[in-house]
Short mmCIF file of C-alpha atoms and ligand atoms in Angstrom, two decimals:
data_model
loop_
_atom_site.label_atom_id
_atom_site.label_comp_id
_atom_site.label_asym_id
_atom_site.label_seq_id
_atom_site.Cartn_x
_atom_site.Cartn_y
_atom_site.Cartn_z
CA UNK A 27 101.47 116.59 92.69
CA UNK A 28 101.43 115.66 96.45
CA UNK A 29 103.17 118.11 98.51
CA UNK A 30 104.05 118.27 102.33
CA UNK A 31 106.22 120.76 103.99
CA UNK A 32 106.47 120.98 107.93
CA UNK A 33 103.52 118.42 108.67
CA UNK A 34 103.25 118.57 112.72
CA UNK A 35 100.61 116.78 114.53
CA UNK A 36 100.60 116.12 117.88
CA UNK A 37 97.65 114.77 120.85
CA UNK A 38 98.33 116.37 123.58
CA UNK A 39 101.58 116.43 124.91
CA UNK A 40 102.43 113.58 122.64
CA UNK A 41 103.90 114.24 119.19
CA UNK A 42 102.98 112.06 116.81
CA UNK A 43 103.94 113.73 113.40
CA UNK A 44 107.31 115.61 114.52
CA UNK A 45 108.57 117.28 111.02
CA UNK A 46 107.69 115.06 107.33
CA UNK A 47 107.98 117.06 104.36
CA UNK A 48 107.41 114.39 101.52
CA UNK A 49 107.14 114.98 97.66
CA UNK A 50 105.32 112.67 95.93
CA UNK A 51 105.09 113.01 91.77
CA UNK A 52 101.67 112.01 90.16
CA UNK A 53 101.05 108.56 89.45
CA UNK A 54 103.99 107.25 92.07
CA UNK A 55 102.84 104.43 94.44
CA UNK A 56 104.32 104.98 97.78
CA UNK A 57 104.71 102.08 100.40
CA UNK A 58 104.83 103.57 104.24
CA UNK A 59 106.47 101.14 106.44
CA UNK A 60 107.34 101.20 109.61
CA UNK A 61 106.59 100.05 113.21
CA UNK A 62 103.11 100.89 114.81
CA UNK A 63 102.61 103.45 116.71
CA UNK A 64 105.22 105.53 114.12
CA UNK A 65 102.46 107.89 113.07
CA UNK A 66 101.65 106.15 109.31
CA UNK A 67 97.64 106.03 110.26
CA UNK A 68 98.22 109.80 112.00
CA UNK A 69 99.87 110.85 108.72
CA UNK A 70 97.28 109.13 105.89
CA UNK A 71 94.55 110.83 108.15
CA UNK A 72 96.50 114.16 107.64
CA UNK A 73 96.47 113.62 104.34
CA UNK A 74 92.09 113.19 103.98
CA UNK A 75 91.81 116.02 107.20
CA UNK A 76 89.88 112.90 108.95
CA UNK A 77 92.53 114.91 111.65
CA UNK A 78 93.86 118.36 111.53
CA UNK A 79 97.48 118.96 111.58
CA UNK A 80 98.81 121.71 114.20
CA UNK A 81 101.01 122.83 111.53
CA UNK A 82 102.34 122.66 108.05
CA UNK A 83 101.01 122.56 104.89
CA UNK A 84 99.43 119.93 102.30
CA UNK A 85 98.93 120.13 98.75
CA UNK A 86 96.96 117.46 96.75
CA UNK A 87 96.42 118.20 93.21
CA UNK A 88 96.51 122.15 92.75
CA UNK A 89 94.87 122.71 96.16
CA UNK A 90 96.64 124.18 98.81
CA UNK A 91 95.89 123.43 102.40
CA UNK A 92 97.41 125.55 105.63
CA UNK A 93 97.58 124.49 108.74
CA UNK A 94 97.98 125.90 112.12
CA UNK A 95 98.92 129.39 113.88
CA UNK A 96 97.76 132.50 111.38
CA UNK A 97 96.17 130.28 109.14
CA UNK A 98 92.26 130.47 108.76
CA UNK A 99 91.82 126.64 109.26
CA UNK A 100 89.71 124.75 106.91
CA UNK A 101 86.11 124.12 106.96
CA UNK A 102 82.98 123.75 104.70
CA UNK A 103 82.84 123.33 101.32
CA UNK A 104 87.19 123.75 101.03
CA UNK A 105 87.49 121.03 103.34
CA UNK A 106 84.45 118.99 101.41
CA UNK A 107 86.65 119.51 98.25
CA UNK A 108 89.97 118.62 99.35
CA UNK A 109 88.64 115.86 100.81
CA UNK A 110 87.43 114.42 98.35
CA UNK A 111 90.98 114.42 96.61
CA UNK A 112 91.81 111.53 98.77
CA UNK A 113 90.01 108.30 98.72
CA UNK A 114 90.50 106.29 102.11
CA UNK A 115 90.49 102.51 102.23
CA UNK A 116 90.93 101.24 105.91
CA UNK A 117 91.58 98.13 107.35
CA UNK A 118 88.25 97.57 108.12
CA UNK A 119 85.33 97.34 105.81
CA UNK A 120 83.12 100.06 106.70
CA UNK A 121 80.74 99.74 103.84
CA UNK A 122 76.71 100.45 104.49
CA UNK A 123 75.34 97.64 105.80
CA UNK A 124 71.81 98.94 104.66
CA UNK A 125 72.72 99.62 101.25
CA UNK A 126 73.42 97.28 98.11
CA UNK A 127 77.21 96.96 97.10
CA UNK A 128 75.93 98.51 94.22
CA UNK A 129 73.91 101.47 96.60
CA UNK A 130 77.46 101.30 98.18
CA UNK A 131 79.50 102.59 95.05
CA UNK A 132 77.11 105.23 93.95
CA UNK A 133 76.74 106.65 97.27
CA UNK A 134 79.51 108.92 96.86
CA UNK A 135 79.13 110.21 93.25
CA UNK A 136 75.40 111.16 93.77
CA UNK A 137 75.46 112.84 97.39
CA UNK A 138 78.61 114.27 97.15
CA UNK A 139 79.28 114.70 93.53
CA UNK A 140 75.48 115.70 92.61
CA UNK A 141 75.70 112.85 89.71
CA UNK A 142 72.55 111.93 88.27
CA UNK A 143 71.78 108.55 89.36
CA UNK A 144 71.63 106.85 85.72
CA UNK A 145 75.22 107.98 85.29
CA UNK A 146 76.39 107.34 88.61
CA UNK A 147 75.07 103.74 88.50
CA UNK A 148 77.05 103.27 84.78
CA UNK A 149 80.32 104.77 86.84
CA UNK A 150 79.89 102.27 90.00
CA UNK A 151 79.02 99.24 87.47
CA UNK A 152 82.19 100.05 85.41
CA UNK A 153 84.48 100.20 89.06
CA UNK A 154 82.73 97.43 89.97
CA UNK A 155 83.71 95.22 86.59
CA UNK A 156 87.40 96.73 87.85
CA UNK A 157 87.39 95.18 90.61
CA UNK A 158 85.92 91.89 89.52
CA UNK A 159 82.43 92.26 91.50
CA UNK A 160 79.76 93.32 88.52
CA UNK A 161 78.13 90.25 89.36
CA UNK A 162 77.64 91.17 92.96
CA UNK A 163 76.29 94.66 92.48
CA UNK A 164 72.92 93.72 93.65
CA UNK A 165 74.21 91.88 96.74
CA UNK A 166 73.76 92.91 100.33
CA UNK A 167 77.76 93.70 101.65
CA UNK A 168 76.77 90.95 104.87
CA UNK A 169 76.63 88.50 102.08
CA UNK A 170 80.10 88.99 100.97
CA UNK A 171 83.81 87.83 101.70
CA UNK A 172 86.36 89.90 103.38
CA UNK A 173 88.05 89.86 100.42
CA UNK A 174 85.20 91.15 98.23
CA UNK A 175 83.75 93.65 100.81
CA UNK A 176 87.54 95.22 100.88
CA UNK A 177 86.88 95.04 96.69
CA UNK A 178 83.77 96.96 97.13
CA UNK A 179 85.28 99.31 99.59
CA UNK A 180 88.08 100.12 96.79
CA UNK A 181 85.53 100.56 93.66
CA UNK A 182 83.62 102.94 96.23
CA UNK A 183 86.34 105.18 96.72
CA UNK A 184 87.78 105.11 93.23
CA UNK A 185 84.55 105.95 92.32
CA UNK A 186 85.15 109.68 93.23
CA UNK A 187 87.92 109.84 90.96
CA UNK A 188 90.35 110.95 93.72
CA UNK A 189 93.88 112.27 92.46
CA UNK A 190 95.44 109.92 95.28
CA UNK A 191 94.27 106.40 96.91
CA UNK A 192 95.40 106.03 100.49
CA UNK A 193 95.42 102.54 101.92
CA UNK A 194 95.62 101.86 105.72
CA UNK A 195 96.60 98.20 105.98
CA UNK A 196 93.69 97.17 103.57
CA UNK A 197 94.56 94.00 103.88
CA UNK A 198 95.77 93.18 107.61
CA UNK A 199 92.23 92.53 108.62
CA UNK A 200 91.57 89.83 106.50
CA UNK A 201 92.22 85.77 106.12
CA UNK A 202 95.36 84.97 104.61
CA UNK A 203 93.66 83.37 101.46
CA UNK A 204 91.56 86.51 100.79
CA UNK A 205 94.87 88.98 100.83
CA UNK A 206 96.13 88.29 97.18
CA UNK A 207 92.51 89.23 95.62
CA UNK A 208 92.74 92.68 97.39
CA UNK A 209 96.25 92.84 96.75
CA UNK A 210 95.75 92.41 92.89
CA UNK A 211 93.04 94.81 92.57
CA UNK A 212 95.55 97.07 94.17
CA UNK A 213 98.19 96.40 91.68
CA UNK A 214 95.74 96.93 89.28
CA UNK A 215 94.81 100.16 90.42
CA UNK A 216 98.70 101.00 90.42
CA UNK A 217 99.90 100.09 87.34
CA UNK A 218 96.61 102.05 85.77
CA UNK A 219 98.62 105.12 86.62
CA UNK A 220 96.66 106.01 89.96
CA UNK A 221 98.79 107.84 93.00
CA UNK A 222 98.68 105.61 95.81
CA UNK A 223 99.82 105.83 99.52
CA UNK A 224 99.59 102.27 100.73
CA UNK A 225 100.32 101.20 104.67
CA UNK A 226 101.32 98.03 104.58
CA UNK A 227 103.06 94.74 106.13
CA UNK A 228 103.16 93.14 102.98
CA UNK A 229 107.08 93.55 102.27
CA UNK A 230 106.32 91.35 99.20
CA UNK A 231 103.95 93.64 97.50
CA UNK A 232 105.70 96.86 98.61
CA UNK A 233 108.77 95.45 96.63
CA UNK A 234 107.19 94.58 93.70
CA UNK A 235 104.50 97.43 93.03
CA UNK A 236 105.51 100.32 94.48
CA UNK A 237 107.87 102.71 93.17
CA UNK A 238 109.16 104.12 96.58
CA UNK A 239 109.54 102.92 100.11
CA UNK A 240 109.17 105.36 102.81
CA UNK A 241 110.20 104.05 106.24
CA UNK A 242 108.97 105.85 109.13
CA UNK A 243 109.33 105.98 112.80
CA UNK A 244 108.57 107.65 115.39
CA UNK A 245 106.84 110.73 113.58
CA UNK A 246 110.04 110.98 111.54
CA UNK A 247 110.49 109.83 108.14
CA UNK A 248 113.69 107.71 108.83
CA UNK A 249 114.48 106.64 105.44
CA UNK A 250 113.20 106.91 102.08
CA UNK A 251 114.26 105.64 98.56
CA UNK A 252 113.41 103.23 95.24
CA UNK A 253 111.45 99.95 96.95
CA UNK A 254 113.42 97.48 96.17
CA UNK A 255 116.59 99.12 97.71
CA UNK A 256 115.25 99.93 100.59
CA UNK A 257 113.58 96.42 101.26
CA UNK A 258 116.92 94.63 99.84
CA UNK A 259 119.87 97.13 100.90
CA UNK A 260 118.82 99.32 104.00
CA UNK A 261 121.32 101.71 105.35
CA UNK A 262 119.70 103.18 108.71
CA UNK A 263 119.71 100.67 111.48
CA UNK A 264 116.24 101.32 112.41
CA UNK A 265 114.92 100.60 109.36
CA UNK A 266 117.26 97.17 109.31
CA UNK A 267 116.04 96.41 112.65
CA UNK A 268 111.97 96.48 111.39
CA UNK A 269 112.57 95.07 108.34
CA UNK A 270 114.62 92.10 109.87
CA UNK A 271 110.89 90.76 111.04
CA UNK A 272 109.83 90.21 107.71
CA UNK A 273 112.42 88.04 106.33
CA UNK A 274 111.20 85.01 104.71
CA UNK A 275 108.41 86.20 104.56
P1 ADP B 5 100.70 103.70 113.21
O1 ADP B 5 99.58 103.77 112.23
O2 ADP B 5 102.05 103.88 112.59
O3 ADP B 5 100.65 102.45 114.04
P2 ADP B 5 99.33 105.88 114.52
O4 ADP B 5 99.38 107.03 113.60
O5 ADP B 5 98.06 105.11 114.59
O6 ADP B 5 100.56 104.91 114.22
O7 ADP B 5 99.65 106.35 115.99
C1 ADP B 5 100.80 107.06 116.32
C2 ADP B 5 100.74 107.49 117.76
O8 ADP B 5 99.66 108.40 117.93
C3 ADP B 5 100.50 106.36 118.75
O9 ADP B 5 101.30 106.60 119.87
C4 ADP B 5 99.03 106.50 119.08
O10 ADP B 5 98.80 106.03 120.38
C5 ADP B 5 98.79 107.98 118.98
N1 ADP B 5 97.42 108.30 118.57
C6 ADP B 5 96.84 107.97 117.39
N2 ADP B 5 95.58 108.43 117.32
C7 ADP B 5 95.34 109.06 118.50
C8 ADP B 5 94.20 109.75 119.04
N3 ADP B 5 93.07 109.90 118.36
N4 ADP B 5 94.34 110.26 120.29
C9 ADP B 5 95.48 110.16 120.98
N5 ADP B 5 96.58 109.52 120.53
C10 ADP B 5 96.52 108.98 119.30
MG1 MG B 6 98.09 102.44 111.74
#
């Protein structure tokens, strides 16, 4: 359901995304490792055209995206839609600060998806009871945790009804006794059935709930295969060399 073929993306003379071509079946959760500065932020921004590739193409449930020399580029209300195929958590909360968490949630649904605000309030209330938080839907998001503002910021984007979730190390940003909540309401999400991309340093969780590691490097993916054999048994020495730093952990 998630095709890439020939992704390329490079800033300026620097090549960032050199070749990936990556299939990824609906309702697979995907773990991309690697070291920073290998292109996994560069490649989940691909993926929601936050940047545009210089070439190669994307598809993300039925909707085929072309990039680079010939094609006509991608704008307006194509680029509104495919956009909104992906749902984006970041490292960093970037929830409105003037807005309720419930204001938050519904943002989305009733600007972009023209919902009527009675049903987009029943939608947000219903992701917000997923993610634990019903009781804080009248809450300012200054008054929250870390841990419950990253809740907020998942409800938000699941709110959209995406066909993929992409995570961008959702939880590196936060105190080690808020990661598990996040975590679990990512599991959650998971085994639910929804397509996820998740950056991560969380070798734990990437054994455990996803379905495939993808270990990249240096705008190449380097090694790919079932989680747990990549974590447990890798064969490529760069991907033993990263994943060396996480032991014990
Ligand atoms: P990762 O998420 O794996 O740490 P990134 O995708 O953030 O890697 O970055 C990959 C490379 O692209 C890095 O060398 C980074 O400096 C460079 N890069 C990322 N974003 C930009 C940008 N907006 N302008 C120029 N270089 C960038
Ligand atoms: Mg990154």
């Amino acid at each position: 359901m998630i095709r890439i073929d020939g992704l390329q993306k490079s800033y300026g003379s620097n090549p960032v995304l050199r070749d990936i071509n990556l299939r990824i079946p609906k309702g697979e959760v995907v773990a991309l490792i690697g070291p920073s500065g290998s292109g996994k932020s560069t490649l989940l921004r691909c993926l929601n055209v936050l940047v545009e590739p210089n070439s190669g193409c994307i598809e993300i449930g039925g909707t085929r995206m072309v990039f680079g020399e010939g094609s006509r580029g991608i704008r307006g209300k194509d680029l509104v839609g495919f956009r909104q195929s992906t749902g984006m958590v970041f490292q960093h909360f970037n929830l409105f600060p003037h807005m309720t968490v419930i204001g938050n949630v519904m943002e989305g649904p009733v600007t972009a998806r023209k919902m009527p605000k009675d049903k987009a309030r029943a939608l947000a209330m219903k992701q917000l009871e997923a993610v634990g938080l019903a009781d804080k839907a009248d809450a300012w998001p200054s008054s929250l945790s870390g841990g419950q503002k990253q809740r907020v910021a998942i409800a938000r984007a699941v709110a959209m009804e995406p066909d993929v979730m992409l995570f961008d190390e959702a939880t590196s940003a936060l105190d080690p006794e808020l990661v598990g909540e996040v975590l679990g309401v990512m599991q959650k999400l998971a085994s639910e059935g929804m397509t996820m991309i998740v950056v991560t340093h969380e070798m734990a969780f990437a054994r455990e709930v996803a379905d495939r590691v993808i270990f990249m490097a240096g705008g190449y993916v380097v090694e790919e295969g079932p989680a747990k054999e990549v974590i447990d048994n890798p064969k490529q020495p760069q991907t033993k060399a990263f994943l060396s730093h996480f032991h014990g952990a």
